[in-house]
PDB file of C-alpha atoms in Angstrom:
ATOM      1  CA  MET A   1      77.870  75.953  97.875  1.00 44.00           C
ATOM      2  CA  GLN A   2      77.858  73.252 100.671  1.00 43.00           C
ATOM      3  CA  ALA A   3      80.272  71.205  98.684  1.00 45.00           C
ATOM      4  CA  SER A   4      82.633  74.261  98.245  1.00 44.00           C
ATOM      5  CA  PHE A   5      82.443  74.758 102.055  1.00 38.00           C
ATOM      6  CA  ALA A   6      83.153  71.183 102.928  1.00 41.00           C
ATOM      7  CA  LYS A   7      86.145  71.446 100.553  1.00 44.00           C
ATOM      8  CA  VAL A   8      87.622  74.316 102.435  1.00 41.00           C
ATOM      9  CA  CYS A   9      87.561  72.281 105.664  1.00 42.00           C
ATOM     10  CA  ARG A  10      89.799  69.614 104.293  1.00 48.00           C
ATOM     11  CA  CYS A  11      92.259  71.569 101.921  1.00 51.00           C
ATOM     12  CA  SER A  12      95.825  72.833 102.734  1.00 52.00           C
ATOM     13  CA  ALA A  13      96.520  76.252 103.876  1.00 52.00           C
ATOM     14  CA  ARG A  14      97.862  77.131 100.339  1.00 55.00           C
ATOM     15  CA  SER A  15      94.590  75.778  98.790  1.00 56.00           C
ATOM     16  CA  LYS A  16      92.645  77.804 101.110  1.00 52.00           C
ATOM     17  CA  ARG A  17      94.007  80.937 100.118  1.00 57.00           C
ATOM     18  CA  SER A  18      93.027  80.355  96.625  1.00 61.00           C
ATOM     19  CA  ILE A  19      89.579  79.050  97.573  1.00 56.00           C
ATOM     20  CA  TRP A  20      89.043  82.240  99.735  1.00 53.00           C
ATOM     21  CA  LEU A  21      89.882  84.727  97.043  1.00 58.00           C
ATOM     22  CA  ALA A  22      87.590  82.986  94.530  1.00 59.00           C
ATOM     23  CA  ALA A  23      84.772  82.810  97.049  1.00 54.00           C
ATOM     24  CA  ILE A  24      85.111  86.446  98.153  1.00 55.00           C
ATOM     25  CA  SER A  25      84.799  87.328  94.663  1.00 57.00           C
ATOM     26  CA  LYS A  26      82.009  85.306  93.647  1.00 53.00           C
ATOM     27  CA  TYR A  27      79.953  85.408  96.736  1.00 49.00           C
ATOM     28  CA  LYS A  28      80.975  88.954  97.997  1.00 51.00           C
ATOM     29  CA  HIS A  29      77.003  89.967  98.218  1.00 52.00           C
ATOM     30  CA  SER A  30      75.667  86.519  99.598  1.00 52.00           C
ATOM     31  CA  SER A  31      75.172  85.204 102.997  1.00 54.00           C
ATOM     32  CA  PHE A  32      77.563  82.518 102.287  1.00 52.00           C
ATOM     33  CA  LEU A  33      80.622  84.693 102.363  1.00 53.00           C
ATOM     34  CA  ASN A  34      79.509  85.639 105.817  1.00 57.00           C
ATOM     35  CA  ILE A  35      79.151  81.968 106.865  1.00 52.00           C
ATOM     36  CA  PHE A  36      82.579  81.396 105.186  1.00 54.00           C
ATOM     37  CA  LEU A  37      84.249  84.161 107.184  1.00 56.00           C
ATOM     38  CA  LEU A  38      82.697  83.028 110.464  1.00 54.00           C
ATOM     39  CA  PHE A  39      84.038  79.580 109.827  1.00 53.00           C
ATOM     40  CA  TRP A  40      87.367  80.943 109.129  1.00 54.00           C
ATOM     41  CA  GLY A  41      87.451  83.052 112.047  1.00 55.00           C
ATOM     42  CA  ARG A  42      87.000  80.373 114.543  1.00 51.00           C
ATOM     43  CA  ASN A  43      89.651  78.271 112.595  1.00 52.00           C
ATOM     44  CA  GLY A  44      92.396  80.542 112.033  1.00 54.00           C
ATOM     45  CA  SER A  45      92.297  84.350 112.809  1.00 60.00           C
ATOM     46  CA  ASN A  46      95.910  84.923 111.682  1.00 64.00           C
ATOM     47  CA  GLU A  47      95.327  83.243 108.267  1.00 61.00           C
ATOM     48  CA  LEU A  48      92.184  85.241 107.872  1.00 58.00           C
ATOM     49  CA  SER A  49      94.233  88.418 108.332  1.00 61.00           C
ATOM     50  CA  LYS A  50      96.673  87.353 105.979  1.00 63.00           C
ATOM     51  CA  LEU A  51      94.133  86.384 103.322  1.00 58.00           C
ATOM     52  CA  LYS A  52      92.213  89.783 103.793  1.00 57.00           C
ATOM     53  CA  LYS A  53      95.458  91.318 103.209  1.00 61.00           C
ATOM     54  CA  ASP A  54      96.033  89.536 100.075  1.00 60.00           C
ATOM     55  CA  TYR A  55      92.493  90.494  98.715  1.00 54.00           C
ATOM     56  CA  GLN A  56      93.177  93.882  99.467  1.00 59.00           C
ATOM     57  CA  ASN A  57      96.453  93.868  97.621  1.00 61.00           C
ATOM     58  CA  LEU A  58      94.792  92.128  94.817  1.00 61.00           C
ATOM     59  CA  ASN A  59      92.013  94.778  94.535  1.00 63.00           C
ATOM     60  CA  HIS A  60      94.897  97.579  94.532  1.00 63.00           C
ATOM     61  CA  LEU A  61      96.655  95.931  91.791  1.00 70.00           C
ATOM     62  CA  LEU A  62      93.450  95.469  89.552  1.00 80.00           C
ATOM     63  CA  SER A  63      92.584  98.901  90.363  1.00 88.00           C
ATOM     64  CA  LYS A  64      95.795 100.379  89.185  1.00 93.00           C
ATOM     65  CA  GLU A  65      95.867  98.392  86.073  1.00 94.00           C
ATOM     66  CA  LEU A  66      92.364  99.625  85.080  1.00 95.00           C
ATOM     67  CA  VAL A  67      93.702 102.988  85.641  1.00 96.00           C
ATOM     68  CA  PHE A  68      96.754 102.201  83.348  1.00 97.00           C
ATOM     69  CA  ARG A  69      94.344 100.909  80.697  1.00 97.00           C
ATOM     70  CA  GLU A  70      92.349 103.956  80.762  1.00 97.00           C
ATOM     71  CA  GLY A  71      95.268 106.210  80.407  1.00 97.00           C
ATOM     72  CA  LEU A  72      96.762 104.284  77.667  1.00 97.00           C
ATOM     73  CA  LYS A  73      93.473 104.503  75.842  1.00 96.00           C
ATOM     74  CA  PHE A  74      93.598 108.205  75.568  1.00 96.00           C
ATOM     75  CA  ILE A  75      97.516 108.149  74.825  1.00 96.00           C
ATOM     76  CA  LEU A  76      97.039 105.906  71.743  1.00 95.00           C
ATOM     77  CA  ALA A  77      94.310 108.125  70.512  1.00 94.00           C
ATOM     78  CA  ALA A  78      96.399 111.014  70.800  1.00 93.00           C
ATOM     79  CA  GLU A  79      99.623 109.480  69.487  1.00 89.00           C
ATOM     80  CA  GLY A  80      97.837 108.027  66.519  1.00 77.00           C
ATOM     81  CA  GLY A  81      99.408 105.565  63.991  1.00 84.00           C
ATOM     82  CA  THR A  82     102.879 105.638  62.279  1.00 89.00           C
ATOM     83  CA  SER A  83     104.592 109.202  61.803  1.00 83.00           C
ATOM     84  CA  ASN A  84     108.017 110.104  60.510  1.00 75.00           C
ATOM     85  CA  ASP A  85     108.012 113.919  60.538  1.00 75.00           C
ATOM     86  CA  PHE A  86     111.376 115.430  59.808  1.00 67.00           C
ATOM     87  CA  ASP A  87     110.928 117.897  62.368  1.00 69.00           C
ATOM     88  CA  ASP A  88     109.739 115.832  64.949  1.00 73.00           C
ATOM     89  CA  LYS A  89     112.798 115.135  67.546  1.00 75.00           C
ATOM     90  CA  GLY A  90     111.273 111.704  68.100  1.00 73.00           C
ATOM     91  CA  GLY A  91     111.966 110.453  64.325  1.00 84.00           C
ATOM     92  CA  LEU A  92     109.994 107.381  63.243  1.00 91.00           C
ATOM     93  CA  THR A  93     107.323 106.396  65.577  1.00 93.00           C
ATOM     94  CA  SER A  94     104.304 104.041  65.733  1.00 95.00           C
ATOM     95  CA  LEU A  95     101.646 104.099  68.263  1.00 94.00           C
ATOM     96  CA  GLY A  96     103.514 106.772  69.983  1.00 93.00           C
ATOM     97  CA  ILE A  97     106.638 104.373  70.522  1.00 95.00           C
ATOM     98  CA  THR A  98     110.046 105.795  68.785  1.00 94.00           C
ATOM     99  CA  HIS A  99     112.108 103.409  66.870  1.00 94.00           C
ATOM    100  CA  THR A 100     114.901 103.937  69.629  1.00 94.00           C
ATOM    101  CA  GLU A 101     112.628 102.814  72.317  1.00 95.00           C
ATOM    102  CA  TYR A 102     111.380  99.926  70.365  1.00 97.00           C
ATOM    103  CA  ALA A 103     115.051  98.659  69.600  1.00 97.00           C
ATOM    104  CA  VAL A 104     115.905  98.871  73.344  1.00 96.00           C
ATOM    105  CA  TYR A 105     112.688  96.845  74.188  1.00 97.00           C
ATOM    106  CA  ARG A 106     113.395  94.270  71.654  1.00 97.00           C
ATOM    107  CA  ALA A 107     117.230  93.964  72.670  1.00 97.00           C
ATOM    108  CA  GLN A 108     115.917  93.591  76.539  1.00 96.00           C
ATOM    109  CA  LYS A 109     113.684  90.787  75.556  1.00 96.00           C
ATOM    110  CA  GLY A 110     116.265  88.983  73.283  1.00 97.00           C
ATOM    111  CA  LEU A 111     114.610  89.610  70.195  1.00 97.00           C
ATOM    112  CA  SER A 112     116.068  90.441  66.762  1.00 96.00           C
ATOM    113  CA  PRO A 113     115.882  94.242  65.724  1.00 95.00           C
ATOM    114  CA  ARG A 114     113.051  95.164  63.516  1.00 96.00           C
ATOM    115  CA  SER A 115     111.279  98.469  62.212  1.00 96.00           C
ATOM    116  CA  VAL A 116     108.892 100.143  64.844  1.00 96.00           C
ATOM    117  CA  ARG A 117     106.553  99.976  61.920  1.00 95.00           C
ATOM    118  CA  GLU A 118     106.093  96.639  62.769  1.00 96.00           C
ATOM    119  CA  ILE A 119     105.456  96.884  66.538  1.00 96.00           C
ATOM    120  CA  SER A 120     102.275  94.977  67.786  1.00 96.00           C
ATOM    121  CA  SER A 121      99.582  96.418  70.178  1.00 95.00           C
ATOM    122  CA  THR A 122     100.803  93.998  72.822  1.00 96.00           C
ATOM    123  CA  GLU A 123     104.346  95.302  72.457  1.00 97.00           C
ATOM    124  CA  ALA A 124     103.282  99.002  72.661  1.00 97.00           C
ATOM    125  CA  THR A 125     101.454  98.128  75.700  1.00 97.00           C
ATOM    126  CA  ASP A 126     104.156  96.389  77.516  1.00 97.00           C
ATOM    127  CA  ILE A 127     106.523  99.234  76.646  1.00 97.00           C
ATOM    128  CA  TYR A 128     104.211 101.872  78.057  1.00 97.00           C
ATOM    129  CA  LYS A 129     103.609  99.761  81.259  1.00 97.00           C
ATOM    130  CA  HIS A 130     107.255  99.196  82.004  1.00 95.00           C
ATOM    131  CA  PHE A 131     108.978 102.411  80.303  1.00 95.00           C
ATOM    132  CA  TYR A 132     106.246 104.798  81.532  1.00 96.00           C
ATOM    133  CA  TRP A 133     104.137 103.593  84.128  1.00 96.00           C
ATOM    134  CA  LEU A 134     105.613 101.186  86.686  1.00 93.00           C
ATOM    135  CA  ASN A 135     108.608 102.602  88.740  1.00 82.00           C
ATOM    136  CA  SER A 136     107.713 106.093  87.494  1.00 92.00           C
ATOM    137  CA  GLY A 137     105.563 107.293  90.411  1.00 93.00           C
ATOM    138  CA  CYS A 138     102.655 107.921  88.219  1.00 95.00           C
ATOM    139  CA  ASP A 139     100.930 104.600  89.494  1.00 94.00           C
ATOM    140  CA  TYR A 140     100.525 105.957  92.745  1.00 94.00           C
ATOM    141  CA  PRO A 141      98.330 109.089  92.892  1.00 96.00           C
ATOM    142  CA  PRO A 142      94.353 108.509  92.435  1.00 96.00           C
ATOM    143  CA  ARG A 143      93.049 107.955  89.099  1.00 97.00           C
ATOM    144  CA  ARG A 144      92.911 111.553  87.618  1.00 98.00           C
ATOM    145  CA  ILE A 145      96.256 112.547  88.777  1.00 98.00           C
ATOM    146  CA  ALA A 146      97.629 109.024  87.766  1.00 97.00           C
ATOM    147  CA  ILE A 147      96.480 109.589  84.190  1.00 98.00           C
ATOM    148  CA  ALA A 148      97.651 113.069  83.931  1.00 98.00           C
ATOM    149  CA  CYS A 149     101.073 111.976  85.108  1.00 98.00           C
ATOM    150  CA  LEU A 150     101.192 109.046  82.647  1.00 98.00           C
ATOM    151  CA  ASP A 151     100.302 111.200  79.697  1.00 98.00           C
ATOM    152  CA  TRP A 152     102.857 113.827  80.288  1.00 98.00           C
ATOM    153  CA  GLN A 153     105.357 111.169  81.007  1.00 97.00           C
ATOM    154  CA  VAL A 154     104.839 109.465  77.610  1.00 96.00           C
ATOM    155  CA  ASN A 155     104.910 113.167  76.116  1.00 94.00           C
ATOM    156  CA  SER A 156     107.663 114.754  77.781  1.00 95.00           C
ATOM    157  CA  GLY A 157     109.321 112.407  80.319  1.00 94.00           C
ATOM    158  CA  ARG A 158     108.527 114.807  82.981  1.00 96.00           C
ATOM    159  CA  GLY A 159     105.203 113.322  84.504  1.00 97.00           C
ATOM    160  CA  PHE A 160     106.280 112.698  88.036  1.00 97.00           C
ATOM    161  CA  GLY A 161     108.807 115.756  88.222  1.00 97.00           C
ATOM    162  CA  THR A 162     105.699 117.984  87.228  1.00 98.00           C
ATOM    163  CA  LEU A 163     103.886 116.571  89.756  1.00 98.00           C
ATOM    164  CA  GLN A 164     106.316 117.343  92.379  1.00 98.00           C
ATOM    165  CA  GLN A 165     106.567 121.055  90.773  1.00 98.00           C
ATOM    166  CA  ALA A 166     102.654 121.421  91.074  1.00 98.00           C
ATOM    167  CA  LEU A 167     102.983 120.323  94.796  1.00 98.00           C
ATOM    168  CA  GLY A 168     105.708 122.973  95.405  1.00 97.00           C
ATOM    169  CA  ILE A 169     108.550 120.728  96.455  1.00 97.00           C
ATOM    170  CA  ASP A 170     111.869 119.905  95.264  1.00 96.00           C
ATOM    171  CA  VAL A 171     111.935 118.398  91.728  1.00 97.00           C
ATOM    172  CA  ASP A 172     114.032 115.536  91.352  1.00 95.00           C
ATOM    173  CA  GLY A 173     111.639 113.347  89.225  1.00 94.00           C
ATOM    174  CA  ILE A 174     112.032 110.434  91.974  1.00 94.00           C
ATOM    175  CA  PRO A 175     109.168 108.922  93.544  1.00 94.00           C
ATOM    176  CA  GLY A 176     109.769 108.997  97.160  1.00 94.00           C
ATOM    177  CA  HIS A 177     108.227 109.587 100.603  1.00 94.00           C
ATOM    178  CA  GLU A 178     108.298 113.509 100.587  1.00 95.00           C
ATOM    179  CA  THR A 179     106.268 113.594  97.412  1.00 96.00           C
ATOM    180  CA  PHE A 180     103.922 110.994  98.368  1.00 96.00           C
ATOM    181  CA  ASN A 181     103.313 112.550 101.829  1.00 97.00           C
ATOM    182  CA  GLU A 182     102.838 116.039 100.518  1.00 97.00           C
ATOM    183  CA  LEU A 183     100.435 114.518  97.787  1.00 97.00           C
ATOM    184  CA  ASN A 184      98.429 112.883 100.534  1.00 97.00           C
ATOM    185  CA  TYR A 185      98.265 116.170 102.630  1.00 97.00           C
ATOM    186  CA  TRP A 186      96.804 117.820  99.338  1.00 98.00           C
ATOM    187  CA  LEU A 187      94.214 115.101  98.806  1.00 97.00           C
ATOM    188  CA  ALA A 188      93.307 115.096 102.601  1.00 97.00           C
ATOM    189  CA  LYS A 189      92.621 118.924 102.296  1.00 96.00           C
ATOM    190  CA  GLY A 190      90.446 118.411  99.177  1.00 97.00           C
ATOM    191  CA  ASN A 191      92.794 120.180  96.744  1.00 97.00           C
ATOM    192  CA  GLU A 192      92.905 117.557  94.026  1.00 98.00           C
ATOM    193  CA  ASN A 193      91.377 119.746  91.321  1.00 97.00           C
ATOM    194  CA  LYS A 194      93.662 122.730  92.499  1.00 98.00           C
ATOM    195  CA  LEU A 195      96.511 120.318  91.996  1.00 98.00           C
ATOM    196  CA  LEU A 196      95.386 119.338  88.744  1.00 98.00           C
ATOM    197  CA  SER A 197      94.885 122.923  87.557  1.00 98.00           C
ATOM    198  CA  ASN A 198      98.521 123.747  88.746  1.00 98.00           C
ATOM    199  CA  TYR A 199      99.773 120.520  86.966  1.00 98.00           C
ATOM    200  CA  PHE A 200      98.193 121.704  83.412  1.00 98.00           C
ATOM    201  CA  ASP A 201      99.360 125.244  83.939  1.00 98.00           C
ATOM    202  CA  ILE A 202     102.855 124.091  84.137  1.00 98.00           C
ATOM    203  CA  ARG A 203     102.320 121.616  81.116  1.00 98.00           C
ATOM    204  CA  GLU A 204     100.985 124.659  78.935  1.00 98.00           C
ATOM    205  CA  ALA A 205     103.909 126.671  79.916  1.00 98.00           C
ATOM    206  CA  ASP A 206     106.245 123.931  78.788  1.00 98.00           C
ATOM    207  CA  TYR A 207     104.473 123.548  75.550  1.00 97.00           C
ATOM    208  CA  ARG A 208     104.631 127.180  74.810  1.00 98.00           C
ATOM    209  CA  ARG A 209     108.257 127.465  75.724  1.00 97.00           C
ATOM    210  CA  TRP A 210     109.051 124.610  73.419  1.00 96.00           C
ATOM    211  CA  GLY A 211     106.886 125.462  70.450  1.00 96.00           C
ATOM    212  CA  VAL A 212     109.042 128.054  68.805  1.00 95.00           C
ATOM    213  CA  GLY A 213     111.050 128.012  65.876  1.00 94.00           C
ATOM    214  CA  ASN A 214     110.929 124.743  63.651  1.00 92.00           C
ATOM    215  CA  GLN A 215     108.882 123.257  66.622  1.00 93.00           C
ATOM    216  CA  ARG A 216     105.850 125.873  66.485  1.00 95.00           C
ATOM    217  CA  ILE A 217     104.049 123.603  63.957  1.00 94.00           C
ATOM    218  CA  PHE A 218     103.469 121.094  66.716  1.00 93.00           C
ATOM    219  CA  LEU A 219     102.152 123.670  69.307  1.00 96.00           C
ATOM    220  CA  GLN A 220      98.483 123.563  68.109  1.00 96.00           C
ATOM    221  CA  GLY A 221      98.572 119.937  68.259  1.00 95.00           C
ATOM    222  CA  TRP A 222      99.929 119.714  71.707  1.00 96.00           C
ATOM    223  CA  MET A 223      97.508 122.364  73.051  1.00 97.00           C
ATOM    224  CA  ASN A 224      94.653 120.186  71.504  1.00 97.00           C
ATOM    225  CA  ARG A 225      95.887 117.198  73.506  1.00 97.00           C
ATOM    226  CA  LEU A 226      96.052 118.995  76.635  1.00 98.00           C
ATOM    227  CA  ARG A 227      92.709 120.584  75.810  1.00 98.00           C
ATOM    228  CA  ALA A 228      91.048 117.158  75.501  1.00 97.00           C
ATOM    229  CA  LEU A 229      92.746 115.454  78.375  1.00 98.00           C
ATOM    230  CA  LYS A 230      91.754 118.483  80.735  1.00 98.00           C
ATOM    231  CA  LYS A 231      87.942 117.755  79.379  1.00 97.00           C
ATOM    232  CA  TYR A 232      88.305 114.109  79.793  1.00 97.00           C
ATOM    233  CA  LEU A 233      89.468 114.668  83.499  1.00 97.00           C
ATOM    234  CA  HIS A 234      86.966 117.446  84.158  1.00 97.00           C
ATOM    235  CA  VAL A 235      89.448 120.012  85.005  1.00 97.00           C
ATOM    236  CA  ASP A 236      88.522 123.576  84.226  1.00 87.00           C
TER     237      ASP A 236
END
């Protein structure tokens, strides 16, 4: 540790940032970190402030990535393998990804077309992250709401719009300050369970409205998925 500390004294500002992040992760429970921060506080309070912000942002991103991975695990278990049911409006799917989505994804990547039957788990994860998680608004709420939002975004494309509906505000499906402010108000009042209950009631009503005619054969499966998610997220 003495060698590492001496190294910090001599290195550039950019290098210090990397060392600081590594040190705070490795020594966060040790007295070395306190010495390290004391030194830095005496030798550049502005730089210390920036580094603390970097670390907070990094923690935030890592936390959101863990939530995404947790939600994705549930989704893949629900979606199953390859399916090509005649009555399924999605058509041929694999790992929950439709043939059309996969074609768009490969075109965006500059890759040659191929059947969705050949999709890799890495490609599926990338599609779920960029088509359904990032920029959808589902990555903003706390863990349980985020997972509920992501699963419904995948299942219906209405993940964020349903959150707005559950909050009782205008529904446009677009992440914005009004939605986030209202969400924060509900959370500050300790109403996360109530919000999730509203959310799942809306989802169930949608399922029952859609599960008629030749779509009735899917209703039981949809309801099983909803019940499993409610149980997983501890929502009555």
